[in-house]
Amino acid sequence: MQREAAQSYADELEMKAKAELPDYVYGYFAGTAGGGESVQDAAAHWDAVRFRPKAFTNTSEGLTRTSILGTQLRTPVLAAPMAHQNAATPLAEIATARAVRRAGSLLGVSTNTSVPFSQIAAEGAPWWFQVYVMKDRGLSSALVERAAAAEAKALVLTVDTTRLASSELVIDPQLWPETPGKRRLANLLEEDLSGLSEDATRGAEDLTLDIIGELRERSGIEVIVKGILRGDDARRAVDAGAAGVLVSTHGGRRLGKSVTSMQALPEVVQAVGNDCEVYVDSGIRTGDHVAAALAMGARAVFVGRPVMWGLATGGEDGAAAVLERFTEELRLTMAAIGANTIRDITSDMLWRPQATC
Ligand SMILES: Cc1cc2nc3c(=O)[nH]c(=O)nc-3n(C[C@H](O)[C@H](O)[C@H](O)COP(=O)(O)O)c2cc1C
């Protein structure tokens, strides 16, 4: 029953956010590519995982703490980088960072944030900077240097959305007339942009593997590649210097008929799981889903829209409640499957670990 109750928790939170947000903001946050097939399948695929609980284990402590690239955290439930959080709550990533600090989690900060890095960093939560490489590479270089100087612990290079699939997912400034959601790229200065064409900040559509080493060198911090759905791509990214890969369908915003991240995770873990940390997101809606992902070999999960719904309905408190609830549900699932610590959640706890529904 916990799973069903938790499933409806995420849905109910979304309905509450929908009622409170302007239609165009809700439409952007909830938007999907194509016919939304990947989103429809995502939670269902995580739901379809079945566990083989272990008996005679000590589950008295239920420890959810873990480490991610050496950063100690109290939970493997992390906040995904999402653009335009200021359209959900005026404090935007400042609220998210506070929520993340309370939950003992980690924050992904989008290239399209409206908040200066220094203000996010001042909240004391560990954070990673998500990089969209722009047509003007100098702008991306400036951003990653500034993020590293503001003590971002790693870069998350998004490789799946050099061009968004649906026009609904591209923000038309005309549609955001009065909202602060119109502001983005707060970490670029006016002088960075002066003399450049409108096109300069658009995504580069000719990315090659060299970019991983370039970003690493430029920033001095590790690079994780986000948006990987194939074992061979994961292998190439790691061979080119990536410290981790994030299996993701971008929350179904890139390609309607994409495989789900649950379907892609096993082949990615098989390809690079011994060499680097593997993370996963898209469609994670309950603690059971988190446990399933960890049992399949993910080191941690990122949660996107539910955190946005939390921000929209309750600001810092709302986002903290989502991260804490998913963590508490994970603790319950751990007790039920016979895991006392995160390390105890192993692939033998899955029934048919390679199941693809
Ligand atoms: C409103 C919104 C904005 C997003 N913005 C970004 C972004 O700027 N950069 C990025 O790499 N991913 C972005 N994502 C994708 C998330 O990082 C994450 O992959 C996705 O939301 C996970 O799926 P879920 O929403 O089903 O949990 C965004 C997602 C949403 C819903």
GROMACS .gro file of C-alpha atoms and ligand atoms in nm:
model
  388
    1MET     CA    1   0.000   0.000   0.000
    2GLN     CA    2   0.290   0.231   0.069
    3ARG     CA    3   0.379   0.230  -0.300
    4GLU     CA    4   0.028   0.316  -0.415
    5ALA     CA    5  -0.003   0.585  -0.152
    6ALA     CA    6   0.334   0.726  -0.252
    7GLN     CA    7   0.245   0.715  -0.622
    8SER     CA    8  -0.061   0.923  -0.560
    9TYR     CA    9   0.146   1.158  -0.342
   10ALA     CA   10   0.348   1.269  -0.647
   11ASP     CA   11   0.033   1.292  -0.860
   12GLU     CA   12  -0.153   1.490  -0.596
   13LEU     CA   13   0.135   1.728  -0.557
   14GLU     CA   14   0.133   1.784  -0.932
   15MET     CA   15  -0.240   1.855  -0.930
   16LYS     CA   16  -0.192   2.106  -0.650
   17ALA     CA   17   0.089   2.278  -0.840
   18LYS     CA   18  -0.121   2.281  -1.157
   19ALA     CA   19  -0.400   2.461  -0.973
   20GLU     CA   20  -0.160   2.723  -0.839
   21LEU     CA   21   0.061   2.794  -1.138
   22PRO     CA   22  -0.028   3.000  -1.447
   23ASP     CA   23  -0.118   2.761  -1.732
   24TYR     CA   24   0.186   2.849  -1.943
   25VAL     CA   25   0.423   2.783  -1.653
   26TYR     CA   26   0.261   2.451  -1.564
   27GLY     CA   27   0.264   2.363  -1.935
   28TYR     CA   28   0.639   2.426  -1.957
   29PHE     CA   29   0.720   2.231  -1.640
   30ALA     CA   30   0.499   1.933  -1.730
   31GLY     CA   31   0.584   1.941  -2.102
   32THR     CA   32   0.701   1.633  -2.289
   33ALA     CA   33   0.835   1.552  -2.632
   34GLY     CA   34   0.631   1.380  -2.903
   35GLY     CA   35   0.320   1.209  -2.774
   36GLY     CA   36   0.461   1.181  -2.422
   37GLU     CA   37   0.510   0.805  -2.458
   38SER     CA   38   0.839   0.794  -2.269
   39VAL     CA   39   0.693   0.984  -1.975
   40GLN     CA   40   0.389   0.757  -1.962
   41ASP     CA   41   0.612   0.451  -1.959
   42ALA     CA   42   0.872   0.585  -1.717
   43ALA     CA   43   0.698   0.554  -1.381
   44ALA     CA   44   0.519   0.236  -1.497
   45HIS     CA   45   0.853   0.072  -1.573
   46TRP     CA   46   0.997   0.164  -1.233
   47ASP     CA   47   0.672   0.037  -1.080
   48ALA     CA   48   0.704  -0.296  -1.258
   49VAL     CA   49   1.030  -0.385  -1.078
   50ARG     CA   50   0.984  -0.663  -0.823
   51PHE     CA   51   1.212  -0.734  -0.527
   52ARG     CA   52   1.337  -1.059  -0.373
   53PRO     CA   53   1.345  -0.964  -0.006
   54LYS     CA   54   1.620  -1.113   0.209
   55ALA     CA   55   1.543  -1.268   0.547
   56PHE     CA   56   1.764  -1.285   0.857
   57THR     CA   57   1.929  -0.949   0.803
   58ASN     CA   58   1.971  -0.668   1.052
   59THR     CA   59   1.763  -0.372   0.937
   60SER     CA   60   1.756  -0.188   1.266
   61GLU     CA   61   1.936   0.125   1.148
   62GLY     CA   62   1.800   0.201   0.800
   63LEU     CA   63   2.097   0.416   0.702
   64THR     CA   64   2.037   0.611   0.381
   65ARG     CA   65   2.369   0.796   0.388
   66THR     CA   66   2.601   0.760   0.093
   67SER     CA   67   2.877   0.941  -0.091
   68ILE     CA   68   2.865   1.075  -0.443
   69LEU     CA   69   3.204   1.139  -0.607
   70GLY     CA   70   3.344   1.163  -0.255
   71THR     CA   71   3.081   1.405  -0.120
   72GLN     CA   72   2.911   1.270   0.190
   73LEU     CA   73   2.529   1.290   0.175
   74ARG     CA   74   2.244   1.173   0.398
   75THR     CA   75   2.039   1.050   0.104
   76PRO     CA   76   2.086   0.920  -0.252
   77VAL     CA   77   1.778   1.124  -0.358
   78LEU     CA   78   1.916   1.431  -0.537
   79ALA     CA   79   1.754   1.740  -0.694
   80ALA     CA   80   1.779   1.744  -1.076
   81PRO     CA   81   1.893   2.059  -1.257
   82MET     CA   82   1.586   2.241  -1.385
   83ALA     CA   83   1.557   2.569  -1.568
   84HIS     CA   84   1.328   2.855  -1.468
   85GLN     CA   85   1.276   2.761  -1.104
   86ASN     CA   86   1.198   3.128  -1.041
   87ALA     CA   87   0.865   3.071  -1.215
   88ALA     CA   88   0.783   2.818  -0.938
   89THR     CA   89   0.899   3.024  -0.643
   90PRO     CA   90   1.059   3.369  -0.623
   91LEU     CA   91   1.371   3.249  -0.442
   92ALA     CA   92   1.428   2.985  -0.712
   93GLU     CA   93   1.750   2.783  -0.655
   94ILE     CA   94   1.807   2.959  -0.323
   95ALA     CA   95   1.492   2.782  -0.196
   96THR     CA   96   1.600   2.456  -0.358
   97ALA     CA   97   1.949   2.481  -0.208
   98ARG     CA   98   1.801   2.535   0.139
   99ALA     CA   99   1.570   2.236   0.093
  100VAL     CA  100   1.859   2.024  -0.030
  101ARG     CA  101   2.075   2.123   0.266
  102ARG     CA  102   1.794   2.027   0.507
  103ALA     CA  103   1.753   1.689   0.338
  104GLY     CA  104   2.128   1.621   0.329
  105SER     CA  105   2.110   1.596  -0.049
  106LEU     CA  106   2.283   1.751  -0.353
  107LEU     CA  107   2.159   2.012  -0.600
  108GLY     CA  108   2.194   2.027  -0.978
  109VAL     CA  109   2.199   2.388  -1.098
  110SER     CA  110   2.082   2.450  -1.455
  111THR     CA  111   2.272   2.666  -1.703
  112ASN     CA  112   1.940   2.850  -1.724
  113THR     CA  113   1.932   2.962  -1.362
  114SER     CA  114   1.822   3.311  -1.267
  115VAL     CA  115   2.037   3.310  -0.952
  116PRO     CA  116   2.406   3.405  -0.933
  117PHE     CA  117   2.631   3.112  -0.837
  118SER     CA  118   2.762   3.294  -0.530
  119GLN     CA  119   2.411   3.314  -0.382
  120ILE     CA  120   2.342   2.945  -0.442
  121ALA     CA  121   2.680   2.848  -0.295
  122ALA     CA  122   2.620   3.064   0.012
  123GLU     CA  123   2.338   2.829   0.118
  124GLY     CA  124   2.595   2.559   0.194
  125ALA     CA  125   2.442   2.269   0.000
  126PRO     CA  126   2.674   2.069  -0.225
  127TRP     CA  127   2.596   2.152  -0.588
  128TRP     CA  128   2.686   2.050  -0.941
  129PHE     CA  129   2.666   2.287  -1.236
  130GLN     CA  130   2.476   2.158  -1.540
  131VAL     CA  131   2.636   2.270  -1.866
  132TYR     CA  132   2.463   2.331  -2.196
  133VAL     CA  133   2.748   2.395  -2.434
  134MET     CA  134   2.658   2.705  -2.631
  135LYS     CA  135   2.731   2.792  -2.993
  136ASP     CA  136   2.973   3.052  -2.860
  137ARG     CA  137   3.210   2.823  -2.668
  138GLY     CA  138   3.364   3.124  -2.491
  139LEU     CA  139   3.037   3.178  -2.304
  140SER     CA  140   3.036   2.817  -2.182
  141SER     CA  141   3.398   2.848  -2.074
  142ALA     CA  142   3.319   3.160  -1.874
  143LEU     CA  143   3.027   2.983  -1.703
  144VAL     CA  144   3.219   2.670  -1.603
  145GLU     CA  145   3.510   2.877  -1.470
  146ARG     CA  146   3.270   3.084  -1.262
  147ALA     CA  147   3.087   2.775  -1.135
  148ALA     CA  148   3.414   2.614  -1.029
  149ALA     CA  149   3.525   2.936  -0.860
  150ALA     CA  150   3.195   2.932  -0.667
  151GLU     CA  151   3.280   2.579  -0.555
  152ALA     CA  152   3.053   2.368  -0.769
  153LYS     CA  153   3.173   2.016  -0.692
  154ALA     CA  154   3.133   1.886  -1.048
  155LEU     CA  155   2.997   1.970  -1.393
  156VAL     CA  156   2.701   1.788  -1.546
  157LEU     CA  157   2.736   1.803  -1.924
  158THR     CA  158   2.393   1.757  -2.082
  159VAL     CA  159   2.428   1.593  -2.423
  160ASP     CA  160   2.068   1.501  -2.503
  161THR     CA  161   1.910   1.835  -2.580
  162THR     CA  162   2.125   2.029  -2.820
  163ARG     CA  163   1.790   2.100  -2.976
  164LEU     CA  164   1.461   2.052  -2.792
  165ALA     CA  165   1.215   1.829  -2.966
  166SER     CA  166   0.900   2.023  -2.905
  167SER     CA  167   0.838   2.391  -2.952
  168GLU     CA  168   0.636   2.379  -2.628
  169LEU     CA  169   0.959   2.315  -2.443
  170VAL     CA  170   1.130   2.624  -2.575
  171ILE     CA  171   1.045   2.931  -2.378
  172ASP     CA  172   0.895   3.207  -2.582
  173PRO     CA  173   0.978   3.528  -2.395
  174GLN     CA  174   0.646   3.670  -2.515
  175LEU     CA  175   0.467   3.406  -2.310
  176TRP     CA  176   0.642   3.502  -1.989
  177PRO     CA  177   0.552   3.868  -1.983
  178GLU     CA  178   0.546   3.961  -1.617
  179THR     CA  179   0.712   3.665  -1.454
  180PRO     CA  180   1.066   3.663  -1.334
  181GLY     CA  181   1.080   3.328  -1.518
  182LYS     CA  182   1.187   3.529  -1.818
  183ARG     CA  183   1.528   3.582  -1.657
  184ARG     CA  184   1.789   3.318  -1.716
  185LEU     CA  185   2.162   3.289  -1.765
  186ALA     CA  186   2.215   3.504  -1.456
  187ASN     CA  187   2.579   3.403  -1.450
  188LEU     CA  188   2.661   3.564  -1.781
  189LEU     CA  189   2.743   3.934  -1.764
  190GLU     CA  190   2.626   4.200  -2.005
  191GLU     CA  191   2.981   4.243  -2.131
  192ASP     CA  192   3.002   3.868  -2.203
  193LEU     CA  193   2.710   3.902  -2.441
  194SER     CA  194   2.784   4.241  -2.594
  195GLY     CA  195   2.848   4.225  -2.965
  196LEU     CA  196   2.732   3.865  -2.991
  197SER     CA  197   2.438   3.752  -3.203
  198GLU     CA  198   2.116   3.612  -3.052
  199ASP     CA  199   2.238   3.275  -3.167
  200ALA     CA  200   2.544   3.276  -2.942
  201THR     CA  201   2.364   3.129  -2.640
  202ARG     CA  202   2.186   2.855  -2.834
  203GLY     CA  203   2.300   2.498  -2.787
  204ALA     CA  204   2.596   2.379  -2.993
  205GLU     CA  205   2.475   2.109  -3.230
  206ASP     CA  206   2.818   1.973  -3.315
  207LEU     CA  207   2.940   1.837  -2.982
  208THR     CA  208   3.222   1.584  -2.991
  209LEU     CA  209   3.379   1.378  -2.713
  210ASP     CA  210   3.668   1.626  -2.681
  211ILE     CA  211   3.437   1.857  -2.493
  212ILE     CA  212   3.459   1.634  -2.184
  213GLY     CA  213   3.835   1.685  -2.148
  214GLU     CA  214   3.807   2.053  -2.238
  215LEU     CA  215   3.552   2.119  -1.965
  216ARG     CA  216   3.755   1.920  -1.713
  217GLU     CA  217   4.067   2.118  -1.795
  218ARG     CA  218   3.893   2.452  -1.804
  219SER     CA  219   3.716   2.405  -1.469
  220GLY     CA  220   3.950   2.174  -1.277
  221ILE     CA  221   3.649   1.971  -1.158
  222GLU     CA  222   3.502   1.637  -1.262
  223VAL     CA  223   3.258   1.604  -1.553
  224ILE     CA  224   2.949   1.382  -1.546
  225VAL     CA  225   2.769   1.322  -1.876
  226LYS     CA  226   2.388   1.352  -1.857
  227GLY     CA  227   2.147   1.206  -2.108
  228ILE     CA  228   2.316   0.873  -2.178
  229LEU     CA  229   2.083   0.586  -2.282
  230ARG     CA  230   2.327   0.339  -2.440
  231GLY     CA  231   2.613   0.131  -2.309
  232ASP     CA  232   2.840   0.223  -2.600
  233ASP     CA  233   2.788   0.596  -2.545
  234ALA     CA  234   2.860   0.551  -2.174
  235ARG     CA  235   3.184   0.370  -2.259
  236ARG     CA  236   3.293   0.644  -2.498
  237ALA     CA  237   3.215   0.917  -2.243
  238VAL     CA  238   3.413   0.743  -1.969
  239ASP     CA  239   3.706   0.672  -2.202
  240ALA     CA  240   3.706   1.043  -2.287
  241GLY     CA  241   3.742   1.132  -1.918
  242ALA     CA  242   3.391   1.146  -1.769
  243ALA     CA  243   3.384   1.069  -1.396
  244GLY     CA  244   3.025   0.948  -1.413
  245VAL     CA  245   2.722   0.914  -1.637
  246LEU     CA  246   2.361   1.008  -1.570
  247VAL     CA  247   2.112   0.782  -1.747
  248SER     CA  248   1.825   1.013  -1.837
  249THR     CA  249   1.552   1.078  -2.091
  250HIS     CA  250   1.547   1.441  -1.974
  251GLY     CA  251   1.215   1.358  -1.812
  252GLY     CA  252   1.078   1.253  -2.153
  253ARG     CA  253   1.137   1.601  -2.292
  254ARG     CA  254   1.373   1.500  -2.569
  255LEU     CA  255   1.212   1.217  -2.764
  256GLY     CA  256   0.860   1.085  -2.715
  257LYS     CA  257   0.942   0.733  -2.825
  258SER     CA  258   1.265   0.704  -2.631
  259VAL     CA  259   1.344   0.397  -2.423
  260THR     CA  260   1.287   0.470  -2.057
  261SER     CA  261   1.580   0.522  -1.824
  262MET     CA  262   1.480   0.205  -1.637
  263GLN     CA  263   1.518   0.013  -1.963
  264ALA     CA  264   1.853   0.174  -2.042
  265LEU     CA  265   2.012   0.151  -1.696
  266PRO     CA  266   2.121  -0.218  -1.706
  267GLU     CA  267   2.322  -0.184  -2.028
  268VAL     CA  268   2.491   0.133  -1.903
  269VAL     CA  269   2.578  -0.028  -1.569
  270GLN     CA  270   2.712  -0.328  -1.754
  271ALA     CA  271   2.926  -0.109  -1.981
  272VAL     CA  272   3.081   0.127  -1.723
  273GLY     CA  273   2.953   0.038  -1.377
  274ASN     CA  274   3.291  -0.097  -1.267
  275ASP     CA  275   3.474   0.216  -1.380
  276CYS     CA  276   3.260   0.508  -1.269
  277GLU     CA  277   2.951   0.612  -1.079
  278VAL     CA  278   2.623   0.578  -1.267
  279TYR     CA  279   2.321   0.792  -1.176
  280VAL     CA  280   1.969   0.784  -1.314
  281ASP     CA  281   1.664   1.010  -1.342
  282SER     CA  282   1.327   1.038  -1.522
  283GLY     CA  283   1.006   0.907  -1.372
  284ILE     CA  284   1.136   0.844  -1.018
  285ARG     CA  285   0.828   0.903  -0.806
  286THR     CA  286   0.855   0.682  -0.493
  287GLY     CA  287   1.104   0.534  -0.252
  288ASP     CA  288   1.046   0.196  -0.419
  289HIS     CA  289   1.164   0.347  -0.746
  290VAL     CA  290   1.478   0.476  -0.574
  291ALA     CA  291   1.548   0.131  -0.425
  292ALA     CA  292   1.492  -0.033  -0.764
  293ALA     CA  293   1.738   0.206  -0.932
  294LEU     CA  294   2.002   0.146  -0.665
  295ALA     CA  295   1.957  -0.231  -0.688
  296MET     CA  296   2.009  -0.204  -1.064
  297GLY     CA  297   2.344  -0.038  -1.003
  298ALA     CA  298   2.275   0.336  -0.981
  299ARG     CA  299   2.475   0.521  -0.718
  300ALA     CA  300   2.201   0.783  -0.673
  301VAL     CA  301   1.887   0.916  -0.840
  302PHE     CA  302   1.787   1.264  -0.943
  303VAL     CA  303   1.428   1.381  -0.903
  304GLY     CA  304   1.294   1.650  -1.135
  305ARG     CA  305   0.930   1.751  -1.154
  306PRO     CA  306   0.822   1.641  -0.804
  307VAL     CA  307   1.081   1.884  -0.663
  308MET     CA  308   0.942   2.154  -0.894
  309TRP     CA  309   0.589   2.081  -0.770
  310GLY     CA  310   0.717   2.104  -0.413
  311LEU     CA  311   0.876   2.441  -0.489
  312ALA     CA  312   0.561   2.566  -0.660
  313THR     CA  313   0.331   2.467  -0.374
  314GLY     CA  314   0.552   2.531  -0.073
  315GLY     CA  315   0.883   2.691  -0.172
  316GLU     CA  316   1.177   2.568   0.038
  317ASP     CA  317   0.951   2.367   0.272
  318GLY     CA  318   0.769   2.207  -0.021
  319ALA     CA  319   1.088   2.094  -0.193
  320ALA     CA  320   1.238   1.969   0.135
  321ALA     CA  321   0.922   1.768   0.202
  322VAL     CA  322   0.954   1.590  -0.134
  323LEU     CA  323   1.320   1.495  -0.081
  324GLU     CA  324   1.252   1.387   0.278
  325ARG     CA  325   0.945   1.185   0.185
  326PHE     CA  326   1.126   0.995  -0.092
  327THR     CA  327   1.412   0.927   0.152
  328GLU     CA  328   1.174   0.804   0.423
  329GLU     CA  329   0.998   0.577   0.173
  330LEU     CA  330   1.337   0.443   0.068
  331ARG     CA  331   1.413   0.365   0.433
  332LEU     CA  332   1.084   0.169   0.458
  333THR     CA  333   1.160  -0.024   0.141
  334MET     CA  334   1.511  -0.100   0.268
  335ALA     CA  335   1.366  -0.252   0.584
  336ALA     CA  336   1.124  -0.457   0.377
  337ILE     CA  337   1.389  -0.597   0.141
  338GLY     CA  338   1.646  -0.663   0.414
  339ALA     CA  339   1.890  -0.376   0.361
  340ASN     CA  340   2.037  -0.188   0.656
  341THR     CA  341   2.253   0.046   0.449
  342ILE     CA  342   2.258   0.170   0.091
  343ARG     CA  343   2.544  -0.068   0.019
  344ASP     CA  344   2.317  -0.361   0.115
  345ILE     CA  345   2.081  -0.285  -0.176
  346THR     CA  346   2.220  -0.529  -0.432
  347SER     CA  347   2.114  -0.669  -0.767
  348ASP     CA  348   2.024  -1.009  -0.614
  349MET     CA  349   1.735  -0.828  -0.446
  350LEU     CA  350   1.572  -0.785  -0.786
  351TRP     CA  351   1.355  -1.042  -0.951
  352ARG     CA  352   1.469  -1.062  -1.312
  353PRO     CA  353   1.709  -0.765  -1.293
  354GLN     CA  354   1.719  -0.731  -1.674
  355ALA     CA  355   1.340  -0.713  -1.707
  356THR     CA  356   1.230  -0.460  -1.961
  357CYS     CA  357   0.858  -0.484  -1.899
  358LIG     C1  358   1.091   2.221  -1.610
  358LIG     C2  359   1.214   2.142  -1.638
  358LIG     C3  360   1.331   2.206  -1.672
  358LIG     C4  361   1.447   2.133  -1.696
  358LIG     N1  362   1.562   2.200  -1.725
  358LIG     C5  363   1.677   2.130  -1.745
  358LIG     C6  364   1.799   2.198  -1.770
  358LIG     O1  365   1.805   2.320  -1.775
  358LIG     N2  366   1.909   2.121  -1.790
  358LIG     C7  367   1.907   1.983  -1.785
  358LIG     O2  368   2.009   1.918  -1.805
  358LIG     N3  369   1.791   1.917  -1.759
  358LIG     C8  370   1.679   1.987  -1.737
  358LIG     N4  371   1.562   1.919  -1.710
  358LIG     C9  372   1.564   1.772  -1.697
  358LIG    C10  373   1.592   1.729  -1.552
  358LIG     O3  374   1.724   1.757  -1.514
  358LIG    C11  375   1.570   1.579  -1.532
  358LIG     O4  376   1.647   1.508  -1.625
  358LIG    C12  377   1.424   1.537  -1.546
  358LIG     O5  378   1.336   1.635  -1.498
  358LIG    C13  379   1.401   1.406  -1.469
  358LIG     O6  380   1.273   1.356  -1.493
  358LIG     P1  381   1.148   1.375  -1.394
  358LIG     O7  382   1.101   1.515  -1.410
  358LIG     O8  383   1.053   1.273  -1.445
  358LIG     O9  384   1.194   1.344  -1.251
  358LIG    C14  385   1.445   1.992  -1.686
  358LIG    C15  386   1.326   1.928  -1.651
  358LIG    C16  387   1.212   2.000  -1.627
  358LIG    C17  388   1.088   1.928  -1.587
   0.00000   0.00000   0.00000
